[in-house]
JSON list of C-alpha atoms in Angstrom, two decimals:
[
{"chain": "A", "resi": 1, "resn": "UNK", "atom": "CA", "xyz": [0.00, 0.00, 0.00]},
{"chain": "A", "resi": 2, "resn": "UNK", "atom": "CA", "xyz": [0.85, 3.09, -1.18]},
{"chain": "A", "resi": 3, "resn": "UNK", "atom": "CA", "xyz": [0.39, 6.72, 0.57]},
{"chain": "A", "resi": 4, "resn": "UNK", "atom": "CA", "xyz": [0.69, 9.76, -0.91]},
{"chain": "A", "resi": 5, "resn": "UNK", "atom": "CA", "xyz": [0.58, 13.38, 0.61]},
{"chain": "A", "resi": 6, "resn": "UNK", "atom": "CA", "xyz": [0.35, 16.64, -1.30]},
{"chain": "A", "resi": 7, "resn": "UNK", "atom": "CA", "xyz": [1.18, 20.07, 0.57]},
{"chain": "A", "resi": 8, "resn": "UNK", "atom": "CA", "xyz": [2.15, 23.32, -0.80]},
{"chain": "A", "resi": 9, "resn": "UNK", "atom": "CA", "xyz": [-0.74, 24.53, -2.40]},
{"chain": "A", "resi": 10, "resn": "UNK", "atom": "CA", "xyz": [-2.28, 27.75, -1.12]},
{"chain": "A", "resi": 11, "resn": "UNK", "atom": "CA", "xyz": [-3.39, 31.53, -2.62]},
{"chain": "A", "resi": 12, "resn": "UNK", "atom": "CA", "xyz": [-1.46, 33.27, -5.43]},
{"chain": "A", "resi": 13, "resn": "UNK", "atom": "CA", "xyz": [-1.46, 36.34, -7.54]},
{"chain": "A", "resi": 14, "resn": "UNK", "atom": "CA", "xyz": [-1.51, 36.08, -11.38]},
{"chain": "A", "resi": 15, "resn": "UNK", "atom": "CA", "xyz": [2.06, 35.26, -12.25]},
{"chain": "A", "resi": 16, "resn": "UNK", "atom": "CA", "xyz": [3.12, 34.21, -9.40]},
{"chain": "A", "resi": 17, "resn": "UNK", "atom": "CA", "xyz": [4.57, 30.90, -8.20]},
{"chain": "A", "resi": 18, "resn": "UNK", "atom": "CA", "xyz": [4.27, 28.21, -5.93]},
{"chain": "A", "resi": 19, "resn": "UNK", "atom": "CA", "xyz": [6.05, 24.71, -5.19]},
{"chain": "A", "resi": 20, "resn": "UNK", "atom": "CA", "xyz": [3.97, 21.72, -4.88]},
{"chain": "A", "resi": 21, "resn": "UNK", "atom": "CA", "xyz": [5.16, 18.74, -2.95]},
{"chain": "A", "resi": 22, "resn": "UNK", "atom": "CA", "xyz": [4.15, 14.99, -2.79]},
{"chain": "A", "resi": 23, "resn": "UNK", "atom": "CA", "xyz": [5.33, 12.83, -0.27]},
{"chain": "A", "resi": 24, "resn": "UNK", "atom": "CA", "xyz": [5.30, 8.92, -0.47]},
{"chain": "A", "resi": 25, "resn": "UNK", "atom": "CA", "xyz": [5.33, 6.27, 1.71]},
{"chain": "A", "resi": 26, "resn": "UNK", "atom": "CA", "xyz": [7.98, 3.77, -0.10]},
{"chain": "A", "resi": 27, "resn": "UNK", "atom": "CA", "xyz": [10.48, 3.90, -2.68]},
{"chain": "A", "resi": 28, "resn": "UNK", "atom": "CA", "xyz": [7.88, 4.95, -5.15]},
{"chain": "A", "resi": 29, "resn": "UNK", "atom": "CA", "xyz": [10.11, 6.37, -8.13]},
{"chain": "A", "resi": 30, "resn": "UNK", "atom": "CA", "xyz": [11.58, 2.66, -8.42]},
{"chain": "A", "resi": 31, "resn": "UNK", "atom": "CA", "xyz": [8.18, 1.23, -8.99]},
{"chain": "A", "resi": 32, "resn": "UNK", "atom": "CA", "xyz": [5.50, 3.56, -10.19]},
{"chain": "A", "resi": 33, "resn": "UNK", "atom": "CA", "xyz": [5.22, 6.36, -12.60]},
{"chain": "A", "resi": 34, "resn": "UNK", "atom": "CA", "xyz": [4.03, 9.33, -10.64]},
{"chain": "A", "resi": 35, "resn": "UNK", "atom": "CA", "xyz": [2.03, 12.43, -11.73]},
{"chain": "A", "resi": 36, "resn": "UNK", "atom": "CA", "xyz": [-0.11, 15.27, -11.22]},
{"chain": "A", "resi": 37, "resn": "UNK", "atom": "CA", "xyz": [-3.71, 15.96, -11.74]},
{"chain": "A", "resi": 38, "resn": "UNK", "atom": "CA", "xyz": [-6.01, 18.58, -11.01]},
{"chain": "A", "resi": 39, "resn": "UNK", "atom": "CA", "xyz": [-9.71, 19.09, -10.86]},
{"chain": "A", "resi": 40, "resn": "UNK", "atom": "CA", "xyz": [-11.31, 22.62, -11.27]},
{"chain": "A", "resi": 41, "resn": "UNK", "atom": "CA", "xyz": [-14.77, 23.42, -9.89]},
{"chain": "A", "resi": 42, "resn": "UNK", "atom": "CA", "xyz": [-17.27, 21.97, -11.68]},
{"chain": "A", "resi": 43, "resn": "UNK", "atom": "CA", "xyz": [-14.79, 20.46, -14.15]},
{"chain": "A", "resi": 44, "resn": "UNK", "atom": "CA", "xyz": [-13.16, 16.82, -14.60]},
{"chain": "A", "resi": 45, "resn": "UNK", "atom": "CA", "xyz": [-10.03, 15.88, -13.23]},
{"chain": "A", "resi": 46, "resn": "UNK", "atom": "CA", "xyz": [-7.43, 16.56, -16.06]},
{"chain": "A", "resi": 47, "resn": "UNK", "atom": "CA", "xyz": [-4.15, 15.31, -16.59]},
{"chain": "A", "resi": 48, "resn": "UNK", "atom": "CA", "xyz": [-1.43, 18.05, -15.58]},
{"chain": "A", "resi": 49, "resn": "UNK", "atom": "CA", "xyz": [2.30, 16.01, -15.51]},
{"chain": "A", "resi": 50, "resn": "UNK", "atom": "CA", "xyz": [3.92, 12.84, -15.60]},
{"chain": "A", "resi": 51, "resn": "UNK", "atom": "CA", "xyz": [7.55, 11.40, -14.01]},
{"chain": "A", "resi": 52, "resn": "UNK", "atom": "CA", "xyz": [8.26, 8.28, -15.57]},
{"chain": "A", "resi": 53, "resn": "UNK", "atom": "CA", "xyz": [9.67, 5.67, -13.41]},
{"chain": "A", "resi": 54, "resn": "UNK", "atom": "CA", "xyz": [13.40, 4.30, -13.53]},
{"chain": "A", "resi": 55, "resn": "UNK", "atom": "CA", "xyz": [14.10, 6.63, -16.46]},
{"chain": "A", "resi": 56, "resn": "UNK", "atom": "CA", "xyz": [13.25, 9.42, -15.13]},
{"chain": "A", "resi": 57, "resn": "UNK", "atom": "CA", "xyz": [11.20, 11.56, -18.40]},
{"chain": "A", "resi": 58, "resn": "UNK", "atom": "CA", "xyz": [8.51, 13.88, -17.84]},
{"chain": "A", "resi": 59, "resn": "UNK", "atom": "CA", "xyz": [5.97, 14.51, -20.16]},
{"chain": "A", "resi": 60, "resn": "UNK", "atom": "CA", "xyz": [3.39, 17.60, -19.78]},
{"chain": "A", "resi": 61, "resn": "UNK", "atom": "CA", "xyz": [-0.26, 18.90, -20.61]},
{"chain": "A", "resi": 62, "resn": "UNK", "atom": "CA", "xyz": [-0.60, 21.55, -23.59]},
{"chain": "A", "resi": 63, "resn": "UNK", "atom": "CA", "xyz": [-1.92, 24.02, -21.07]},
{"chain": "A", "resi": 64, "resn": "UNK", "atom": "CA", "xyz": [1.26, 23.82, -18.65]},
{"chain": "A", "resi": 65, "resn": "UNK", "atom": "CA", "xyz": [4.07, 23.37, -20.75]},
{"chain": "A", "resi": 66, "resn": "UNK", "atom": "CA", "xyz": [7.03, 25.74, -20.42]},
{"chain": "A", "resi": 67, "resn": "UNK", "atom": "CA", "xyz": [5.36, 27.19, -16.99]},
{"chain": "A", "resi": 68, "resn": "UNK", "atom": "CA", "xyz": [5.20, 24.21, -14.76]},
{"chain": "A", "resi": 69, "resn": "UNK", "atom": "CA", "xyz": [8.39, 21.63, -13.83]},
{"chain": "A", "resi": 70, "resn": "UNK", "atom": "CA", "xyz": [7.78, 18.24, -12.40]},
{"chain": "A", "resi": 71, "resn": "UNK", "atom": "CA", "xyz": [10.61, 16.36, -10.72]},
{"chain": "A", "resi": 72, "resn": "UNK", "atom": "CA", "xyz": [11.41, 13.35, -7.70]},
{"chain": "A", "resi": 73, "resn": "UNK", "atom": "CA", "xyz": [13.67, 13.17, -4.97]},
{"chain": "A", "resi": 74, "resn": "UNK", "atom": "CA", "xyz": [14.56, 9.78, -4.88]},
{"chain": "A", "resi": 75, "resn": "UNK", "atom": "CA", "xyz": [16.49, 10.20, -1.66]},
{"chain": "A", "resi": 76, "resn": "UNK", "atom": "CA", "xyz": [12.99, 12.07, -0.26]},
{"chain": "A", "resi": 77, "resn": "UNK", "atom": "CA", "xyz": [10.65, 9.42, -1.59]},
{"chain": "A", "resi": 78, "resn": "UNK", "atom": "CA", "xyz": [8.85, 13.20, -2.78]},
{"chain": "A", "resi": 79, "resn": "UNK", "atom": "CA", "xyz": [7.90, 14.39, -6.09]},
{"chain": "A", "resi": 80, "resn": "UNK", "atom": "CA", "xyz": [7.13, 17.85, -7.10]},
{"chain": "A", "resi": 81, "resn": "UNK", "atom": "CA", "xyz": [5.72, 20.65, -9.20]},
{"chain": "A", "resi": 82, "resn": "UNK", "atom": "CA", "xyz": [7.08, 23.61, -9.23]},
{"chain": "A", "resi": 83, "resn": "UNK", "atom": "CA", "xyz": [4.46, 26.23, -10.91]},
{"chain": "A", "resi": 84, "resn": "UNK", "atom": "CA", "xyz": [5.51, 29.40, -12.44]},
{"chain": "A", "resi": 85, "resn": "UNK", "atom": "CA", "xyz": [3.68, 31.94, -14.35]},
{"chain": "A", "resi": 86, "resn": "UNK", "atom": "CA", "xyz": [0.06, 30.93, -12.61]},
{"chain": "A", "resi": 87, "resn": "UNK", "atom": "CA", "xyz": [-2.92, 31.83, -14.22]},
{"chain": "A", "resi": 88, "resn": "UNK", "atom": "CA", "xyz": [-6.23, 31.66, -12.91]},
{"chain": "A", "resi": 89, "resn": "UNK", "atom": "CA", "xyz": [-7.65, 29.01, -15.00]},
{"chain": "A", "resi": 90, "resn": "UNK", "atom": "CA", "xyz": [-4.65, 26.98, -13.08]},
{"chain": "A", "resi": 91, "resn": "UNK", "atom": "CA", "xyz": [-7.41, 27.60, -9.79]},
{"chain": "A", "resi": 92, "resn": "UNK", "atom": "CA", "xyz": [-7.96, 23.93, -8.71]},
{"chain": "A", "resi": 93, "resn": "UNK", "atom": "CA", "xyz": [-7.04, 20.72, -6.42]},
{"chain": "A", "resi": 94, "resn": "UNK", "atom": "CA", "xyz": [-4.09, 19.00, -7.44]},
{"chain": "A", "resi": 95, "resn": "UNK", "atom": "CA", "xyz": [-4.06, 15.81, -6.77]},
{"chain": "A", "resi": 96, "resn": "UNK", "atom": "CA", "xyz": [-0.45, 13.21, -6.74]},
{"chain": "A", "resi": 97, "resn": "UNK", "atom": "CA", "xyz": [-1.11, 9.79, -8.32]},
{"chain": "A", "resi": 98, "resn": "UNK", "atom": "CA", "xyz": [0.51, 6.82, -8.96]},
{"chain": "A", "resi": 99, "resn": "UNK", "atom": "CA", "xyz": [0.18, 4.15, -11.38]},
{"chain": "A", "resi": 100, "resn": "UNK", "atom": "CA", "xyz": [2.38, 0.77, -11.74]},
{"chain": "A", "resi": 101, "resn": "UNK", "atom": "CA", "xyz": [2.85, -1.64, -14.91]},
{"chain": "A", "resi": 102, "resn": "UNK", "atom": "CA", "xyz": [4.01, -0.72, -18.04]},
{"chain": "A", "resi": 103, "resn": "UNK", "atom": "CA", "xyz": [4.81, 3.05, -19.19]},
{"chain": "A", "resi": 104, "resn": "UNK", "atom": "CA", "xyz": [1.31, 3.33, -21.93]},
{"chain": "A", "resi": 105, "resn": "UNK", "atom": "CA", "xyz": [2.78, 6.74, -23.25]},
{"chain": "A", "resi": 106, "resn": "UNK", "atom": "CA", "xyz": [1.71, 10.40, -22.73]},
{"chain": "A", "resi": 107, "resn": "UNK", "atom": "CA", "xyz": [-1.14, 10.21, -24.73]},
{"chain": "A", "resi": 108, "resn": "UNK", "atom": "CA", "xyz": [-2.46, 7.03, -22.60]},
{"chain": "A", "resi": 109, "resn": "UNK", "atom": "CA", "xyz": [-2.22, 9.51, -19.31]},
{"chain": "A", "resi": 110, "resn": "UNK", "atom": "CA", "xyz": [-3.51, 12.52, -21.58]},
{"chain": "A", "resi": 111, "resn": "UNK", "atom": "CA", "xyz": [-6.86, 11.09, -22.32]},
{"chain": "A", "resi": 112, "resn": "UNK", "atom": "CA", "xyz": [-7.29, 7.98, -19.61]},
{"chain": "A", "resi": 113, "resn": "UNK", "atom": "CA", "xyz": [-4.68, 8.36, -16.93]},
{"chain": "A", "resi": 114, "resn": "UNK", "atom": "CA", "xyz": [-7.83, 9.52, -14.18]},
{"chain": "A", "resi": 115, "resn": "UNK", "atom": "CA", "xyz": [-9.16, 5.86, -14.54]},
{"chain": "A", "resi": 116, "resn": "UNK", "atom": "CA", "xyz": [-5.44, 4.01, -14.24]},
{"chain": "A", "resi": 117, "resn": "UNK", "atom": "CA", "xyz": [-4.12, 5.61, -11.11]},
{"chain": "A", "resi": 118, "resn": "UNK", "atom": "CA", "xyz": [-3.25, 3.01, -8.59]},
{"chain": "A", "resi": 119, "resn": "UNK", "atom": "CA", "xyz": [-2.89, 5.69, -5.72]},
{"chain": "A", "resi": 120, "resn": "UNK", "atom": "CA", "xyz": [-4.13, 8.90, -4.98]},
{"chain": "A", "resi": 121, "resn": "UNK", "atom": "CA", "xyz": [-3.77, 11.38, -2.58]},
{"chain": "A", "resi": 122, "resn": "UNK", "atom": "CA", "xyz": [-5.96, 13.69, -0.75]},
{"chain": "A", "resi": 123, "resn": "UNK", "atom": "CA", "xyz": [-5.17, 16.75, -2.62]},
{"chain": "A", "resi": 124, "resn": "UNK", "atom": "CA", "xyz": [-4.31, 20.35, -2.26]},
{"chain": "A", "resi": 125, "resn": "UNK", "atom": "CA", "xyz": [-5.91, 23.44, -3.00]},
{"chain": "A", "resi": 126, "resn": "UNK", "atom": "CA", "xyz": [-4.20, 26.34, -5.32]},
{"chain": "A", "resi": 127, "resn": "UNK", "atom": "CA", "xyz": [-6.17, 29.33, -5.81]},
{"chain": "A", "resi": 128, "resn": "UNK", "atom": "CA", "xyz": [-4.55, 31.98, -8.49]},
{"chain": "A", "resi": 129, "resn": "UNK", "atom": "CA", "xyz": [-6.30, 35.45, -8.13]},
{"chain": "A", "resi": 130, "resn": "UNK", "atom": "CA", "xyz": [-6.47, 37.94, -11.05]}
]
């Protein structure tokens, strides 16, 4: 069993930034590919950014590429996102997952990576004001 807990999030002006952390119970880099997804209000949980396990590539949605960084501390058992430039449309709960088994691609955790998570956590709340 897997845990994973977000912190970090908080309230933010337009442009502004803010580091999101994920810490996990095991040696999770080792054994799971581990991402971030976030769910607006009144919207679906989307697909945000991916850390590939053992190799260590990151893949990224359209709408955060080039303004948000996701990495792992293997040493930490963490993973983060570090989010620059923030928008208000970026307003939502971001949520740490984990998924084991084969790598299916970035267009696999794109379009159905919500339904293939193994582990979630609880979530954290980043507001961006205009």
């Amino acid at each position: 069993q897997v845990q994973l807990v977000e912190s970090g999030g908080g309230l933010v002006q337009a442009g502004g930034s803010l580091r999101l952390s994920c810490a996990a119970s095991g040696r999770i880099f080792s054994n799971y590919h581990v991402g971030w997804f976030r769910q607006a209000p009144g919207k679906e949980r989307e697909f945000v950014a991916v850390y590939r396990k053992s190799v260590g590539s990151t893949y990224y949605a359209d709408s955060v590429k080039g303004r948000f960084t996701i990495s792992g501390d293997t040493s930490k058992n963490t993973l983060y996102l570090q989010m620059n430039s923030l928008k208000p449309e970026d307003t939502a709960v971001y949520y740490c997952a984990a998924a084991g088994g084969a790598w299916y691609g970035s267009t696999w955790w794109t379009n159905q990576g919500y339904s293939g998570m193994d582990y979630w956590g609880k979530g954290t709340l980043v507001t961006v004001s205009s």
